[in-house]
CSV table of N, CA and C in Angstrom, one decimal:
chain,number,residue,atom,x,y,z
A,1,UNK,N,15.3,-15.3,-25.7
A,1,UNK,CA,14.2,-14.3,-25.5
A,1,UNK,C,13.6,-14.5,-24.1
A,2,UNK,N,13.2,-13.4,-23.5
A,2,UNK,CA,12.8,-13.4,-22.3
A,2,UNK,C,11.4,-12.6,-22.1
A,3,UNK,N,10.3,-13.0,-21.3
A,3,UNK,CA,9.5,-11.8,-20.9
A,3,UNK,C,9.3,-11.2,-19.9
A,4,UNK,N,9.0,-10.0,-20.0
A,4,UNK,CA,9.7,-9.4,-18.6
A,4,UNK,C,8.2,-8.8,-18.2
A,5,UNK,N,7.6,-9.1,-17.0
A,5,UNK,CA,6.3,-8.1,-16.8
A,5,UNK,C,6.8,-8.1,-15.7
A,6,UNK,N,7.1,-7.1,-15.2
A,6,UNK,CA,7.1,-6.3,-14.0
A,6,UNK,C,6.7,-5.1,-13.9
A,7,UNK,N,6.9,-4.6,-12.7
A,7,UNK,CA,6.5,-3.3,-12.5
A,7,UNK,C,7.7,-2.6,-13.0
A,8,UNK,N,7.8,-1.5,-14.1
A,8,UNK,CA,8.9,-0.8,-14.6
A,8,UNK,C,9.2,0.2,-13.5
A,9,UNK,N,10.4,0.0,-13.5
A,9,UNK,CA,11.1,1.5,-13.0
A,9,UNK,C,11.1,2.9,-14.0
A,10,UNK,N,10.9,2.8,-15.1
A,10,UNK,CA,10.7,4.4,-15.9
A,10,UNK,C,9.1,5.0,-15.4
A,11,UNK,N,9.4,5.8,-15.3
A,11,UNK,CA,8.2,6.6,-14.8
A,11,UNK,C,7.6,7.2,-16.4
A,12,UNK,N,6.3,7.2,-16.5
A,12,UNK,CA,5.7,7.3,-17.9
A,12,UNK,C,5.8,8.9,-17.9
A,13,UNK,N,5.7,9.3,-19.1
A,13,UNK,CA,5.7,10.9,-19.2
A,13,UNK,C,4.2,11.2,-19.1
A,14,UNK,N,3.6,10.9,-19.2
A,14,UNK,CA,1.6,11.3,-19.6
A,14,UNK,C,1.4,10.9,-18.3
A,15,UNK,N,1.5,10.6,-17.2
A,15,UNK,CA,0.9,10.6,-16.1
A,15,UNK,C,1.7,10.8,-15.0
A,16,UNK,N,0.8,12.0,-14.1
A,16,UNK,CA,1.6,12.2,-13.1
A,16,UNK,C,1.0,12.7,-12.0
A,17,UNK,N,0.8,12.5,-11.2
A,17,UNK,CA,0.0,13.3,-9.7
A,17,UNK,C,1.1,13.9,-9.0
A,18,UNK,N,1.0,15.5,-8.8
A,18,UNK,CA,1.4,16.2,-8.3
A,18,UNK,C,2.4,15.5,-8.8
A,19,UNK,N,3.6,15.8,-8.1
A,19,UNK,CA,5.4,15.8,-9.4
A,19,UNK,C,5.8,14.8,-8.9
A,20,UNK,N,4.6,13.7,-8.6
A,20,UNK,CA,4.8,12.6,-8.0
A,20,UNK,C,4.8,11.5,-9.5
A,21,UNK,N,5.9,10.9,-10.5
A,21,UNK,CA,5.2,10.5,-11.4
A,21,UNK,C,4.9,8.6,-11.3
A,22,UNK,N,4.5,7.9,-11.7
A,22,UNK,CA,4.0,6.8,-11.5
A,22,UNK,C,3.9,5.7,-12.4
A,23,UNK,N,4.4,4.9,-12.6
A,23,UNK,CA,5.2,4.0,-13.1
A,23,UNK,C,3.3,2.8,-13.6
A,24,UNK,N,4.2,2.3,-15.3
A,24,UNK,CA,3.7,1.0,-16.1
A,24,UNK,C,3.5,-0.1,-16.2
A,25,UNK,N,3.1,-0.9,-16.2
A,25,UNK,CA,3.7,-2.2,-16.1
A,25,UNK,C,3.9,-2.0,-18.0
A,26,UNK,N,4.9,-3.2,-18.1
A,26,UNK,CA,5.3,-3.5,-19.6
A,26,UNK,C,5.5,-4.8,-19.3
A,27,UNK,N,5.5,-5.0,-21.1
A,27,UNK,CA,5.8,-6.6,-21.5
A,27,UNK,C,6.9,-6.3,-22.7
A,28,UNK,N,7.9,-7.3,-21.8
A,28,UNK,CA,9.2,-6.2,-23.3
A,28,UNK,C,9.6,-7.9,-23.7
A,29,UNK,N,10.1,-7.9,-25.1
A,29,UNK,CA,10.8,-9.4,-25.5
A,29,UNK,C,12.3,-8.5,-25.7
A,30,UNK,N,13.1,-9.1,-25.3
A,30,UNK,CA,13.9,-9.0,-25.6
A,30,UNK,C,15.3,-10.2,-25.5
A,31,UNK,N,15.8,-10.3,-26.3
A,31,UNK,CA,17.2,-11.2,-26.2
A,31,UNK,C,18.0,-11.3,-24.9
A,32,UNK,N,18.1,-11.8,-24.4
A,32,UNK,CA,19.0,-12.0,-22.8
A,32,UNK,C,19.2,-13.5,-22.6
A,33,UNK,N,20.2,-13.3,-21.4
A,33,UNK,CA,20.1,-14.5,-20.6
A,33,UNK,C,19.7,-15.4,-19.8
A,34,UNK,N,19.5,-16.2,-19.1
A,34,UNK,CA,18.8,-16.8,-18.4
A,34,UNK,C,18.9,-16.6,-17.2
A,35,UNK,N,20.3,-15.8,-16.7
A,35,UNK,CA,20.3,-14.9,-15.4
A,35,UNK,C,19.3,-13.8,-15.3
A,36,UNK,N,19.6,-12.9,-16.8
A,36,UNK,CA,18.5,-11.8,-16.4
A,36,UNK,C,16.9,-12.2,-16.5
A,37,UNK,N,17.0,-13.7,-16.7
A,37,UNK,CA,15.7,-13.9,-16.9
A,37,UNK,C,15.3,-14.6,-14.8
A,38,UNK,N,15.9,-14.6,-14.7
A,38,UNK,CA,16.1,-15.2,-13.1
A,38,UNK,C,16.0,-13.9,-12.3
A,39,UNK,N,16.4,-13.0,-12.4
A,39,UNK,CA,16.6,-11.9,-11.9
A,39,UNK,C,15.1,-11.1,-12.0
A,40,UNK,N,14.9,-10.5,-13.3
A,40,UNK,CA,13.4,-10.1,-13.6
A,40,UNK,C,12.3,-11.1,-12.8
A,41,UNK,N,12.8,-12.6,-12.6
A,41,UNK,CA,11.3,-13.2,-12.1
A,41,UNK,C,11.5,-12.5,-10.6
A,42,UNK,N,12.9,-12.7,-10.3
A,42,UNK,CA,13.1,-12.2,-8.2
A,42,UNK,C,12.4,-11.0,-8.2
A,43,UNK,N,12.6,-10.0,-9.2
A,43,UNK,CA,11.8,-8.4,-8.7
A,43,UNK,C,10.3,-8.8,-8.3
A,44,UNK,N,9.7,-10.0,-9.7
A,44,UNK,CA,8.0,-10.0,-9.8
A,44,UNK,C,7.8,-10.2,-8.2
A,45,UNK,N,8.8,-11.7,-7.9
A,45,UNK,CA,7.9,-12.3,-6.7
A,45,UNK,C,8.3,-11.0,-5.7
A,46,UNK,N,9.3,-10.9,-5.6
A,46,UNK,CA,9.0,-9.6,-4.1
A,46,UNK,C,8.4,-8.9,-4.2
A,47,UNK,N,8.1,-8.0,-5.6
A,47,UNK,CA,6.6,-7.5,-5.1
A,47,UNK,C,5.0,-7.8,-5.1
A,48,UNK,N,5.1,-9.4,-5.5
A,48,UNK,CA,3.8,-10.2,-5.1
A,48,UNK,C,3.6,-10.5,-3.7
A,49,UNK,N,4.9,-10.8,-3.5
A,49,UNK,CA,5.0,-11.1,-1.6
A,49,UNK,C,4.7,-9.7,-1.1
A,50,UNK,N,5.3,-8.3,-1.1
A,50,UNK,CA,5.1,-7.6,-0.6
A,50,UNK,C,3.5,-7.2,-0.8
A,51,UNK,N,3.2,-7.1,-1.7
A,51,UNK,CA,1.5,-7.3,-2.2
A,51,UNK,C,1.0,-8.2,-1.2
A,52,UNK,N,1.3,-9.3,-0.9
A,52,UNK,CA,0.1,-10.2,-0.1
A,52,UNK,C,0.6,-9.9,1.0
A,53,UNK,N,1.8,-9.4,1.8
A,53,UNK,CA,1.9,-9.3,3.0
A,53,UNK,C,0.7,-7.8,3.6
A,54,UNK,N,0.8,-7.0,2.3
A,54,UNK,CA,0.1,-5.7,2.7
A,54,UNK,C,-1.5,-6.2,2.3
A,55,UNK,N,-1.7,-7.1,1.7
A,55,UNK,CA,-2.6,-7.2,1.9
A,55,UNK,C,-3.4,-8.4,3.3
A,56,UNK,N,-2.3,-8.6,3.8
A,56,UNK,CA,-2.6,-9.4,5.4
A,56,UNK,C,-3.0,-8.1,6.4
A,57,UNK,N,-1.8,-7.4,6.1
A,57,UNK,CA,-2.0,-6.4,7.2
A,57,UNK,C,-3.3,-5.4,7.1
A,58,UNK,N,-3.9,-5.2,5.9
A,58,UNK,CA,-5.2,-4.6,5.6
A,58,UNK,C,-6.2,-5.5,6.5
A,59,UNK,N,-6.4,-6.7,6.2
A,59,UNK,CA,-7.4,-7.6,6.8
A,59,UNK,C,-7.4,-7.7,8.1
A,60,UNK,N,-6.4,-7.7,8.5
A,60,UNK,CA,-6.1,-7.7,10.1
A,60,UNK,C,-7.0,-6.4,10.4
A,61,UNK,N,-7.0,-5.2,10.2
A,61,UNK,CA,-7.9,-4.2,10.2
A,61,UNK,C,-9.7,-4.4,10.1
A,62,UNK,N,-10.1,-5.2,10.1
A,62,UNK,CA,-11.3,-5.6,9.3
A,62,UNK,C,-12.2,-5.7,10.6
A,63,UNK,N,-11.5,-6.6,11.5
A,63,UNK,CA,-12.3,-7.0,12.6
A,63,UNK,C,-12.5,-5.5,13.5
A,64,UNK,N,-11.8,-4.7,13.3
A,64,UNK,CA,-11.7,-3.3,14.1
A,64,UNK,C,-12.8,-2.5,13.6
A,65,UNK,N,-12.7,-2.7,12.0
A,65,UNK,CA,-13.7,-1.6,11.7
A,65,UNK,C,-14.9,-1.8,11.8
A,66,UNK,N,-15.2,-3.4,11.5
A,66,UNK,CA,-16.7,-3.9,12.1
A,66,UNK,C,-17.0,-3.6,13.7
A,67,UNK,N,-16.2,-3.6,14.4
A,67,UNK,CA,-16.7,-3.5,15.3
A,67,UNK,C,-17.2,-2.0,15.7
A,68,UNK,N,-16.4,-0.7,14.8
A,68,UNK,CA,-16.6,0.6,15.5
A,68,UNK,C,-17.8,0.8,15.1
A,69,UNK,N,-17.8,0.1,13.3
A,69,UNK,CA,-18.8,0.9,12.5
A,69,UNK,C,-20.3,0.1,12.5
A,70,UNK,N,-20.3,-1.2,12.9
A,70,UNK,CA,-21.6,-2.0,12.9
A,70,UNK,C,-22.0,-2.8,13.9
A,71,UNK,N,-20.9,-2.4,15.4
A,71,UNK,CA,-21.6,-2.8,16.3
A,71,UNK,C,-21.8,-1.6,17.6
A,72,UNK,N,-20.6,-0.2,17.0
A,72,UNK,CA,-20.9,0.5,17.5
A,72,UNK,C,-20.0,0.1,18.6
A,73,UNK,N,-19.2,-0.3,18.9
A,73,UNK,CA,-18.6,-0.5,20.1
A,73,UNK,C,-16.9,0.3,20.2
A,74,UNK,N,-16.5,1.3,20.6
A,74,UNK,CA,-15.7,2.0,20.7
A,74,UNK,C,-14.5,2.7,21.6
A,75,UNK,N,-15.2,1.6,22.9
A,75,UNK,CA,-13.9,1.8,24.0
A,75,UNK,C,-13.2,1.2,24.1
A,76,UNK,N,-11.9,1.8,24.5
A,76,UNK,CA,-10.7,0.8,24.6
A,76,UNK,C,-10.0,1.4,23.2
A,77,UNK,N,-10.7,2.2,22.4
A,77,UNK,CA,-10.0,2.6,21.2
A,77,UNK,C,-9.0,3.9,21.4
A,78,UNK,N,-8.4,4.0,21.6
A,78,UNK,CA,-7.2,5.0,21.6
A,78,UNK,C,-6.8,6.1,20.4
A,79,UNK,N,-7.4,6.9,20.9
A,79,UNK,CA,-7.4,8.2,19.5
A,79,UNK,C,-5.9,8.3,19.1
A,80,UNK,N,-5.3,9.5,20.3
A,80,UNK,CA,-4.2,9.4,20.0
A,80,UNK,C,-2.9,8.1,19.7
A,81,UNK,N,-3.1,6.8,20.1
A,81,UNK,CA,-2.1,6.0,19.2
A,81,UNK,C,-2.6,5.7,17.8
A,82,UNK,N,-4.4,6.0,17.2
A,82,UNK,CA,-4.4,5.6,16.1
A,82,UNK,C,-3.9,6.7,15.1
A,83,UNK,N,-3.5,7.8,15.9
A,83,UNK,CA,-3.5,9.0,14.8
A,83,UNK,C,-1.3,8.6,14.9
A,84,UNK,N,-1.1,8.3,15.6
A,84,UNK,CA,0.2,7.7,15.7
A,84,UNK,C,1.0,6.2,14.5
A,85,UNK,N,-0.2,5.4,14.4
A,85,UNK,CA,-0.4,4.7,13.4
A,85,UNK,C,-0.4,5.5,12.6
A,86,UNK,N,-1.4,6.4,11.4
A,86,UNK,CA,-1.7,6.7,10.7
A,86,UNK,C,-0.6,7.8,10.4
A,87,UNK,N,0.1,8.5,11.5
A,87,UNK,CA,1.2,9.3,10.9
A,87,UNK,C,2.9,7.9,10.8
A,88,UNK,N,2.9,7.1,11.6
A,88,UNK,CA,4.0,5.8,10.5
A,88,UNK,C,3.4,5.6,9.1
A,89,UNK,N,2.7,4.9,8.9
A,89,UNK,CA,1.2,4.9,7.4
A,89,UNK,C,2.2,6.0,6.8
A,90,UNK,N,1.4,7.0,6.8
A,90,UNK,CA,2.1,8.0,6.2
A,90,UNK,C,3.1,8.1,6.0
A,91,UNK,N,4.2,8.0,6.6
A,91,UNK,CA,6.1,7.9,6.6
A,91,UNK,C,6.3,7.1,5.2
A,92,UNK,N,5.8,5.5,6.3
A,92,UNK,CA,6.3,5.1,5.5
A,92,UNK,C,5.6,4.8,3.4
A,93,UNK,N,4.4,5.7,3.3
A,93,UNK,CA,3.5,5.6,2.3
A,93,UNK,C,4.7,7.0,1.1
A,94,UNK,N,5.4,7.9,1.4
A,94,UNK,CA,6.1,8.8,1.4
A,94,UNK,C,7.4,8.0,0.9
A,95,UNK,N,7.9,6.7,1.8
A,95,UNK,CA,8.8,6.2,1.4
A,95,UNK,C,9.0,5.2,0.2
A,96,UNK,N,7.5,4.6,0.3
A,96,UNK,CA,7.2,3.8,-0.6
A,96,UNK,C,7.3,4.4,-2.1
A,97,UNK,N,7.1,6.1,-2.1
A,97,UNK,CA,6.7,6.7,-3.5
A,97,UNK,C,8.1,7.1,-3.7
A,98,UNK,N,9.2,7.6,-2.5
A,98,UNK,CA,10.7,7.7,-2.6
A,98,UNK,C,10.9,6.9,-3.5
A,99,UNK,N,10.9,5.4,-3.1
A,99,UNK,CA,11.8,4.1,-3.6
A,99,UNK,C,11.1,3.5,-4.7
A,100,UNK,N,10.1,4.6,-4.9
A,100,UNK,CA,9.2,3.4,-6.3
A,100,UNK,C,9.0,2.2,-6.0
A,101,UNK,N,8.2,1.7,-4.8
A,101,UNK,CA,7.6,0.2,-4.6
A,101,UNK,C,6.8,0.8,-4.2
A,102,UNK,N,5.5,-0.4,-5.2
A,102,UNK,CA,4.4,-0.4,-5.7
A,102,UNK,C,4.1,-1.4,-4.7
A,103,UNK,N,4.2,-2.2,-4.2
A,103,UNK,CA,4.0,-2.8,-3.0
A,103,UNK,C,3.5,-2.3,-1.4
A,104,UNK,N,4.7,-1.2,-1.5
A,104,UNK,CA,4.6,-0.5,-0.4
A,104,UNK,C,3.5,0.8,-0.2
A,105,UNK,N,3.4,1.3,-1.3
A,105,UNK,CA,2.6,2.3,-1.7
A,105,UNK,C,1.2,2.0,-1.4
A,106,UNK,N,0.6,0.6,-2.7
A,106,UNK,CA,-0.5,0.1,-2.2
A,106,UNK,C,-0.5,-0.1,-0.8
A,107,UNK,N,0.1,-1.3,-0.1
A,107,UNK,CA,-0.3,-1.6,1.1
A,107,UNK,C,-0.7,-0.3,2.1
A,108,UNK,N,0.4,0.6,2.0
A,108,UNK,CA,0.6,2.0,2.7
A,108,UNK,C,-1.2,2.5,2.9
A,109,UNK,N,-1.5,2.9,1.5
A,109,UNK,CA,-2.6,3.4,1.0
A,109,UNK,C,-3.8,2.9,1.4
A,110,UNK,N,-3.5,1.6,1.4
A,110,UNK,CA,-5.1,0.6,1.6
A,110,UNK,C,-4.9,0.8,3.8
A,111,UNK,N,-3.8,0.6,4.1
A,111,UNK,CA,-4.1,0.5,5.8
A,111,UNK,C,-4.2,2.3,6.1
A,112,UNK,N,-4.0,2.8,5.4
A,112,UNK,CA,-4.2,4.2,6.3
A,112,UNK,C,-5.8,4.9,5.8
A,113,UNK,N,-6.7,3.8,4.7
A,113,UNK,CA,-8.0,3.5,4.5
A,113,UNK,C,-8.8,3.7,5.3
A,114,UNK,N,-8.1,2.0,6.4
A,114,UNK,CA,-9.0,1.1,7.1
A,114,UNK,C,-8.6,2.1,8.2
A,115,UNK,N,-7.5,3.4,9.0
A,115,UNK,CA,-6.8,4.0,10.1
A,115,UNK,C,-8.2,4.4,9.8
A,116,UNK,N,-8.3,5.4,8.9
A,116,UNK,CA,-9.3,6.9,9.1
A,116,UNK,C,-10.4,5.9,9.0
A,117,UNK,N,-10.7,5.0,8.6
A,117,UNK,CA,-12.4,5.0,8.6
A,117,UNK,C,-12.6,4.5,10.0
A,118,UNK,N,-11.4,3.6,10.8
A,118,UNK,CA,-11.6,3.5,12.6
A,118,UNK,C,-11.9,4.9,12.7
A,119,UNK,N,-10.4,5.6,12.8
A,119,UNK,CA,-10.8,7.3,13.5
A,119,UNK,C,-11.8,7.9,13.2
A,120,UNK,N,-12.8,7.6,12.6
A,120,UNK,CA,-13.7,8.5,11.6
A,120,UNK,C,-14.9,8.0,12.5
A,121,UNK,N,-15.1,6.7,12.5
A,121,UNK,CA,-16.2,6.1,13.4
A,121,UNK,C,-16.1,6.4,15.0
A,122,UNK,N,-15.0,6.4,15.6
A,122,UNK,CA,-15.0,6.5,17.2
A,122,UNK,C,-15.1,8.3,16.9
A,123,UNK,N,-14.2,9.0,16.3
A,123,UNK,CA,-15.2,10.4,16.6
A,123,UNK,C,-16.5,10.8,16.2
A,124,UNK,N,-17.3,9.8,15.0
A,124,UNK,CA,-18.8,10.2,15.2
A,124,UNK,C,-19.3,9.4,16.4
A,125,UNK,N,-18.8,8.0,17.1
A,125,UNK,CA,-19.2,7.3,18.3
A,125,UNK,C,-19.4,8.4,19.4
A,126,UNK,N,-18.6,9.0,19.6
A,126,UNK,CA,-17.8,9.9,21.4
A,126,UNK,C,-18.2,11.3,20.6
A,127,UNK,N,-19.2,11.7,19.7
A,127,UNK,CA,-20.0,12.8,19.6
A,127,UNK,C,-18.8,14.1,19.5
A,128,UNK,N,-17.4,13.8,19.0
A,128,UNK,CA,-16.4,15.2,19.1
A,128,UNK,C,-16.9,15.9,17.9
A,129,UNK,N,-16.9,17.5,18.0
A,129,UNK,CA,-17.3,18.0,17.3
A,129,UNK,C,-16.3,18.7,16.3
């Protein structure tokens, strides 16, 4: 017997945003081997790794937003490369819901967060209307 908690690849029938549908976690017992039991742990950790890497890359964002949003400091910030950022974000947030990783989706989702709330601060900073 093996337990398998991962992120499932069946997409549930009761939930779905836009014809986008979005995946369970489960806990299944079932009879196997101790390869497929080796195998099910490889999915977990890559997407725990991918999980903490996207969550590095969120944080790295942190010091940017403090500074647009609570010290008010805004030059040197580049509109158009962040809207360049936030359309990759996007690509790759698109790709993430392609390939069904839950990894990539979150991380995707949480940095193009921290994109708009920079862009959102330097255009109320620089008064654009």
């Amino acid at each position: 017997m093996s337990l398998r908690l991962y992120p499932s690849c069946y997409p549930m029938n009761t939930v779905a945003i836009f014809p986008v549908k979005f995946w369970r976690y489960q806990v299944e017992w079932k009879v196997g081997s101790s390869q497929e039991l080796v195998s099910d742990l490889a999915e977990l950790w890559i997407e725990v790794i991918g999980l903490f890497a996207g969550l590095i890359g969120v944080i790295a964002w942190v010091p940017q937003i403090r500074e647009v949003w609570f010290t008010e400091k805004h030059e040197g910030i580049s509109l158009p490369t962040f809207g360049l950022i936030a359309t990759a974000l996007s690509a790759w947030l698109v790709y993430g819901v392609l390939v069904r990783s839950l990894s990539i989706i979150v991380a995707n989702l949480a940095a193009l967060g921290c994109i708009s709330l920079i862009i959102l601060g330097v255009v109320r900073l620089r008064g654009y209307d």
